[in-house]
Amino acid sequence: MPDDLRRALDDAAASTRARARKPVVQAATKLPPVRRLRDRLRRAERDRDAATRQRDQARAQRDELRARVEELRAEQELLTEERDELRRSADRSTERARGLGYAYRGLRAAALGVRPSSLGGAPGRVSEQDRATHEAEVAALARRGLLVSGLADGEGLEGAVAGYVRAATGIEAGTEARRVSQWLYDHEPTRRAGALGTGLVAHRMGLPELAWERLSQLPVEVWLPHAASEYVMSAGRFDPEACERGIREALDHEDEHTSRTWLDLLRRAMGLRMGHVCEELAGRFDAAAARELDGVTLDEASRTTLQADREWVARWAPRVAAGEPEPLPGGEGVVPIAVMGYDQPDRRNTSSNIGDYVQTVASLGHLVRHTGARFDDTELGRFAAGLAERVPAARRVEGPPRQVSLHQVDRDAASYSAVPDGTWLLAFGWYAHKLGGIAHDLPWPDRLRPLYVSFHVSKRDLLTTEMVEHLRAHAPIGCRDWSTVDVLLGLGVPAFFSGCLTTTVTQLRPDGTPERPADAPTLWVDAPAPRGARRVHNERPDVVTAGLLANLREAVEVLDTYAAEVGEVVTRRLHAYLPARALGCRVDFSPTNPSDVRFAGLSPLTDDEVAAMGDGIADLLEPVMTAILAQRPEDEVRALWSERTEPLVQAAQARSAAEVPLREVVDIDAAVATVQAGRVDVPASEPGPDGEPIEVVVALDGNLKEQMLVVVDGMVEHATRPIHLTVLSRDHDADDHARVARLFPTVSVTWLPCDGVDHGEVLGMIPHITVSTMDRLLLPELLADVDRVVYHDIDALPVGDVAELYATDLQGLPLAARDSEASTMRSGYTNIFVPASLPGLDPGMGAELIRRECARHPFDFVGLNAGILVLDLDRMRADRFCQRFLPYASSFGMHDQHILNVYVGGDRVSLAPRWNARPSQETVTDPAIIHWAGTQKPWDAGYVHHQDIWRRQVERVRSREAALTGDLG
């Protein structure tokens, strides 16, 4: 087909199609658009779906609400049941409380010996004070009941008394036990039971002479079952032959005795170094223990304890019986070094504190940091080699190979440690535990070469003459705290402050130790912790029996915990606080007594100070340990130690000699002026004996007015010279002045009212003493024109001539006084350390007291009892006593007797016992003044020894006063 024809046909077809489509399009435009319909349809479908969902949701909510209603109904029913149960429980509690109230009332009635109805209805809520009072009443009833039950059980009077006395703890109970025991002793038919009771009481009170005087009167059949421990301790101290004889009598005694009796004897024999009887005593103990373990009377805890004692005794008794071991042979070119352990014959005095082992680990750090040290193939050697791998690269000390042998040396029983001659020992720590409770195992045996660093001493018994000489021979002594420094300097021992060895544990923190997490937990160490907190105990019974290696490994684990696992440590333990601080922990150190002198120089510390302490110890020991490993002669090593520490010793000596002013609470001039403004002088109205008047002073407040009359009457009755009496009074008035003048017309009296004198808070005031006793400290200034006086306590009665006492030759010394009998006061060292350790002192003040008094007084002096004194007031004024020593009350919490002790030290005249005879502390013979020192007073209702003498004097005063007033009754 031609192309033009094809094109024409195509055009015609296209035109036809266009004409046909036009009407359809025009028709479509007249109907709703399809797309719109589709959109509306889709919207309708969506609306339908949404409505369906809402319907479904509404149905679901309806169902949930229906379920919730059911739950609420169930909860309502449960709450109703709980409410009803609470009401029933409240009713039961009310009934139980009512029953307990009646039971409480019944117990009180039984304690008081009255009918319950006489005490009223059942008590409700009781105050703490009333509760404590009522509990004391019931406890007293139970305690007294032991006397009856002991007799009823066939224990005899001695057994009943022993049980009663041992249960009488505390001041009031102890005083009652003293009264009972003394009454028994003062009456011949019961004297043996009284000797037992008074001996036990005296031993507990720290009156060793009196304890032995009474216990020595007992036959073996009494002391063995009832006072074995006290008898042997006392005999060992005062009569070794009697001690030996007594133990032999005990072993020969045929009656069966308890394992406790034989263990007590064995412990004391070990402490007394009586090895020749130890195995025999151990055998008797073991037999008694086996018998008791086979019985049915022991509970599980008692069985466990007794079995542990058997194992301990079996291990130690042969060692003690064998005596000190021979030195071990030393190897050629081998350096023997001691590792401090804590084993000892007395399980009850063995360390249970993992902190001691932390110290030992720290001490080993100064050895293992030397890369040349090669350790023997023993358990200790392998442990030390493991420690060496922990030393950071920066802390290592390069050196040639040296073979080292390690030997356990137990701090508290070094005499029984077998080591080669010439074994070096880092002597650190606190030597608090005695062998058998008798004596410290010091000085170290001659086969040891101790080098002292981080050493602490606070036990008077430790500082024997032999130990002091030993310390001088091995000085300079590096001390853990400043108080130890001051004590040793006062002894003439070169010493310096090193700080604590546990601050050097950073030497054992391995490189690569992970950083502690930002949210690392807090660890409570031997401290109260909140519920759910992480808490550990460093002080634990299992530490005693675990052995050296096990405890050393645990100590390392403790250090790793501080280094990486915890962020803060809360503790009362020194050897948790310091190593944790050294390893970067925050530490809340909260000891029971923040002013404890053990912490002088150790708390508070900054992080830099902790680090400097550890680095300082490491720097001191590094060259010395190098010399030891090089096997340099001992004298060269000690010369090097002296050279390295000389600047520190000089600094300590300068500190010891420093003058530190104390805060003054009492304005002395103002106080004297106040007292003198109220002065009343009452001259004698009748002549007295011939001669110059003697000056006598008493001090009292209003509660002792009657007692003062009795004391003055005793003075007047026996005095051969006239008396001028100065009364330092509180709460007295003109009626009191007139009464004394009427009763004692031959006595001239000066009344000095001290009511306006405030001595501030005296933390150490003795409970049964009032503040009036402090007023006598002002005597040198109050009596400026008097050169000498006799001071006389109100609880003392003259039965001899006070004029004779007044004439005592003072030999140019400040005063005369009787030596103290009580162990808590007899040592001058104790007179310093007891007030220095008072809770509540400002931080650092206890250490300051030790510093100044150890510098003033030669070690040691015998303490005085201040109840009866002859005072040289001229000398005291020359010494500026008031200005220098009155501030001791407010600064150190010291009462007057402590102050007088530290004032004179050993520079005084010791009065004969008759001038201050103390029936509560000794057997009184030929007294000139009877002094009822302590809590037992002769005017009390209860029994008191020599009370009859006081009461006769009371009747004498009453009779004379009645005659003067015409009231003859």
mmCIF file of N, CA, C and O in Angstrom, residues 702-731:
data_model
loop_
_atom_site.group_PDB
_atom_site.id
_atom_site.type_symbol
_atom_site.label_atom_id
_atom_site.label_comp_id
_atom_site.label_asym_id
_atom_site.label_seq_id
_atom_site.Cartn_x
_atom_site.Cartn_y
_atom_site.Cartn_z
ATOM 1 N N GLY A 702 28.816 20.181 151.834
ATOM 2 C CA GLY A 702 27.787 20.112 152.848
ATOM 3 C C GLY A 702 27.351 18.720 153.244
ATOM 4 O O GLY A 702 26.726 18.545 154.294
ATOM 5 N N ASN A 703 27.668 17.706 152.458
ATOM 6 C CA ASN A 703 27.187 16.362 152.777
ATOM 7 C C ASN A 703 28.061 15.647 153.795
ATOM 8 O O ASN A 703 27.741 14.529 154.196
ATOM 9 N N LEU A 704 29.147 16.254 154.240
ATOM 10 C CA LEU A 704 30.054 15.587 155.187
ATOM 11 C C LEU A 704 30.244 16.401 156.476
ATOM 12 O O LEU A 704 31.266 16.263 157.156
ATOM 13 N N LYS A 705 29.263 17.211 156.817
ATOM 14 C CA LYS A 705 29.397 18.047 158.019
ATOM 15 C C LYS A 705 29.529 17.200 159.279
ATOM 16 O O LYS A 705 30.382 17.483 160.143
ATOM 17 N N GLU A 706 28.697 16.184 159.405
ATOM 18 C CA GLU A 706 28.744 15.357 160.613
ATOM 19 C C GLU A 706 30.064 14.596 160.704
ATOM 20 O O GLU A 706 30.645 14.449 161.782
ATOM 21 N N GLN A 707 30.543 14.104 159.570
ATOM 22 C CA GLN A 707 31.788 13.348 159.552
ATOM 23 C C GLN A 707 32.974 14.228 159.943
ATOM 24 O O GLN A 707 33.910 13.765 160.609
ATOM 25 N N MET A 708 32.945 15.495 159.548
ATOM 26 C CA MET A 708 34.051 16.376 159.915
ATOM 27 C C MET A 708 34.158 16.513 161.428
ATOM 28 O O MET A 708 35.260 16.550 161.995
ATOM 29 N N LEU A 709 33.023 16.587 162.105
ATOM 30 C CA LEU A 709 33.051 16.711 163.567
ATOM 31 C C LEU A 709 33.744 15.513 164.200
ATOM 32 O O LEU A 709 34.506 15.653 165.165
ATOM 33 N N VAL A 710 33.492 14.327 163.654
ATOM 34 C CA VAL A 710 34.111 13.111 164.193
ATOM 35 C C VAL A 710 35.619 13.155 163.984
ATOM 36 O O VAL A 710 36.400 12.813 164.887
ATOM 37 N N VAL A 711 36.060 13.600 162.814
ATOM 38 C CA VAL A 711 37.489 13.661 162.501
ATOM 39 C C VAL A 711 38.185 14.657 163.425
ATOM 40 O O VAL A 711 39.256 14.373 163.997
ATOM 41 N N VAL A 712 37.596 15.841 163.562
ATOM 42 C CA VAL A 712 38.219 16.859 164.415
ATOM 43 C C VAL A 712 38.255 16.387 165.864
ATOM 44 O O VAL A 712 39.234 16.626 166.596
ATOM 45 N N ASP A 713 37.223 15.685 166.291
ATOM 46 C CA ASP A 713 37.217 15.172 167.659
ATOM 47 C C ASP A 713 38.365 14.195 167.869
ATOM 48 O O ASP A 713 39.012 14.206 168.928
ATOM 49 N N GLY A 714 38.629 13.346 166.868
ATOM 50 C CA GLY A 714 39.764 12.436 166.983
ATOM 51 C C GLY A 714 41.077 13.192 167.065
ATOM 52 O O GLY A 714 41.987 12.811 167.836
ATOM 53 N N MET A 715 41.227 14.254 166.301
ATOM 54 C CA MET A 715 42.448 15.060 166.360
ATOM 55 C C MET A 715 42.635 15.646 167.747
ATOM 56 O O MET A 715 43.720 15.559 168.359
ATOM 57 N N VAL A 716 41.563 16.266 168.254
ATOM 58 C CA VAL A 716 41.657 16.960 169.555
ATOM 59 C C VAL A 716 41.931 15.950 170.672
ATOM 60 O O VAL A 716 42.714 16.225 171.603
ATOM 61 N N GLU A 717 41.318 14.791 170.604
ATOM 62 C CA GLU A 717 41.482 13.802 171.666
ATOM 63 C C GLU A 717 42.940 13.376 171.824
ATOM 64 O O GLU A 717 43.416 13.157 172.953
ATOM 65 N N HIS A 718 43.685 13.279 170.721
ATOM 66 C CA HIS A 718 45.024 12.692 170.772
ATOM 67 C C HIS A 718 46.152 13.705 170.595
ATOM 68 O O HIS A 718 47.324 13.344 170.767
ATOM 69 N N ALA A 719 45.829 14.952 170.256
ATOM 70 C CA ALA A 719 46.878 15.928 169.941
ATOM 71 C C ALA A 719 47.572 16.407 171.210
ATOM 72 O O ALA A 719 46.939 16.653 172.245
ATOM 73 N N THR A 720 48.888 16.566 171.123
ATOM 74 C CA THR A 720 49.669 17.078 172.247
ATOM 75 C C THR A 720 50.054 18.541 172.049
ATOM 76 O O THR A 720 50.780 19.100 172.878
ATOM 77 N N ARG A 721 49.583 19.149 170.979
ATOM 78 C CA ARG A 721 49.823 20.571 170.712
ATOM 79 C C ARG A 721 48.512 21.204 170.271
ATOM 80 O O ARG A 721 47.596 20.516 169.813
ATOM 81 N N PRO A 722 48.397 22.531 170.417
ATOM 82 C CA PRO A 722 47.174 23.199 169.968
ATOM 83 C C PRO A 722 46.978 23.007 168.453
ATOM 84 O O PRO A 722 47.937 22.835 167.700
ATOM 85 N N ILE A 723 45.735 23.074 168.019
ATOM 86 C CA ILE A 723 45.402 22.873 166.601
ATOM 87 C C ILE A 723 44.790 24.142 166.040
ATOM 88 O O ILE A 723 43.859 24.721 166.635
ATOM 89 N N HIS A 724 45.343 24.572 164.909
ATOM 90 C CA HIS A 724 44.657 25.594 164.108
ATOM 91 C C HIS A 724 44.129 24.878 162.868
ATOM 92 O O HIS A 724 44.893 24.331 162.066
ATOM 93 N N LEU A 725 42.810 24.864 162.739
ATOM 94 C CA LEU A 725 42.150 24.117 161.675
ATOM 95 C C LEU A 725 41.703 25.063 160.568
ATOM 96 O O LEU A 725 41.017 26.049 160.834
ATOM 97 N N THR A 726 42.104 24.766 159.346
ATOM 98 C CA THR A 726 41.604 25.478 158.172
ATOM 99 C C THR A 726 40.629 24.569 157.451
ATOM 100 O O THR A 726 40.968 23.425 157.115
ATOM 101 N N VAL A 727 39.418 25.091 157.234
ATOM 102 C CA VAL A 727 38.372 24.315 156.585
ATOM 103 C C VAL A 727 38.093 24.916 155.212
ATOM 104 O O VAL A 727 37.626 26.048 155.112
ATOM 105 N N LEU A 728 38.424 24.145 154.178
ATOM 106 C CA LEU A 728 38.057 24.532 152.814
ATOM 107 C C LEU A 728 36.644 23.996 152.601
ATOM 108 O O LEU A 728 36.449 22.807 152.405
ATOM 109 N N SER A 729 35.660 24.882 152.667
ATOM 110 C CA SER A 729 34.272 24.445 152.773
ATOM 111 C C SER A 729 33.463 24.835 151.550
ATOM 112 O O SER A 729 33.757 25.803 150.843
ATOM 113 N N ARG A 730 32.438 24.062 151.327
ATOM 114 C CA ARG A 730 31.386 24.370 150.361
ATOM 115 C C ARG A 730 30.054 24.056 151.048
ATOM 116 O O ARG A 730 29.930 23.032 151.718
ATOM 117 N N ASP A 731 29.090 24.935 150.886
ATOM 118 C CA ASP A 731 27.754 24.745 151.444
ATOM 119 C C ASP A 731 27.789 24.707 152.976
ATOM 120 O O ASP A 731 27.157 23.856 153.604
#
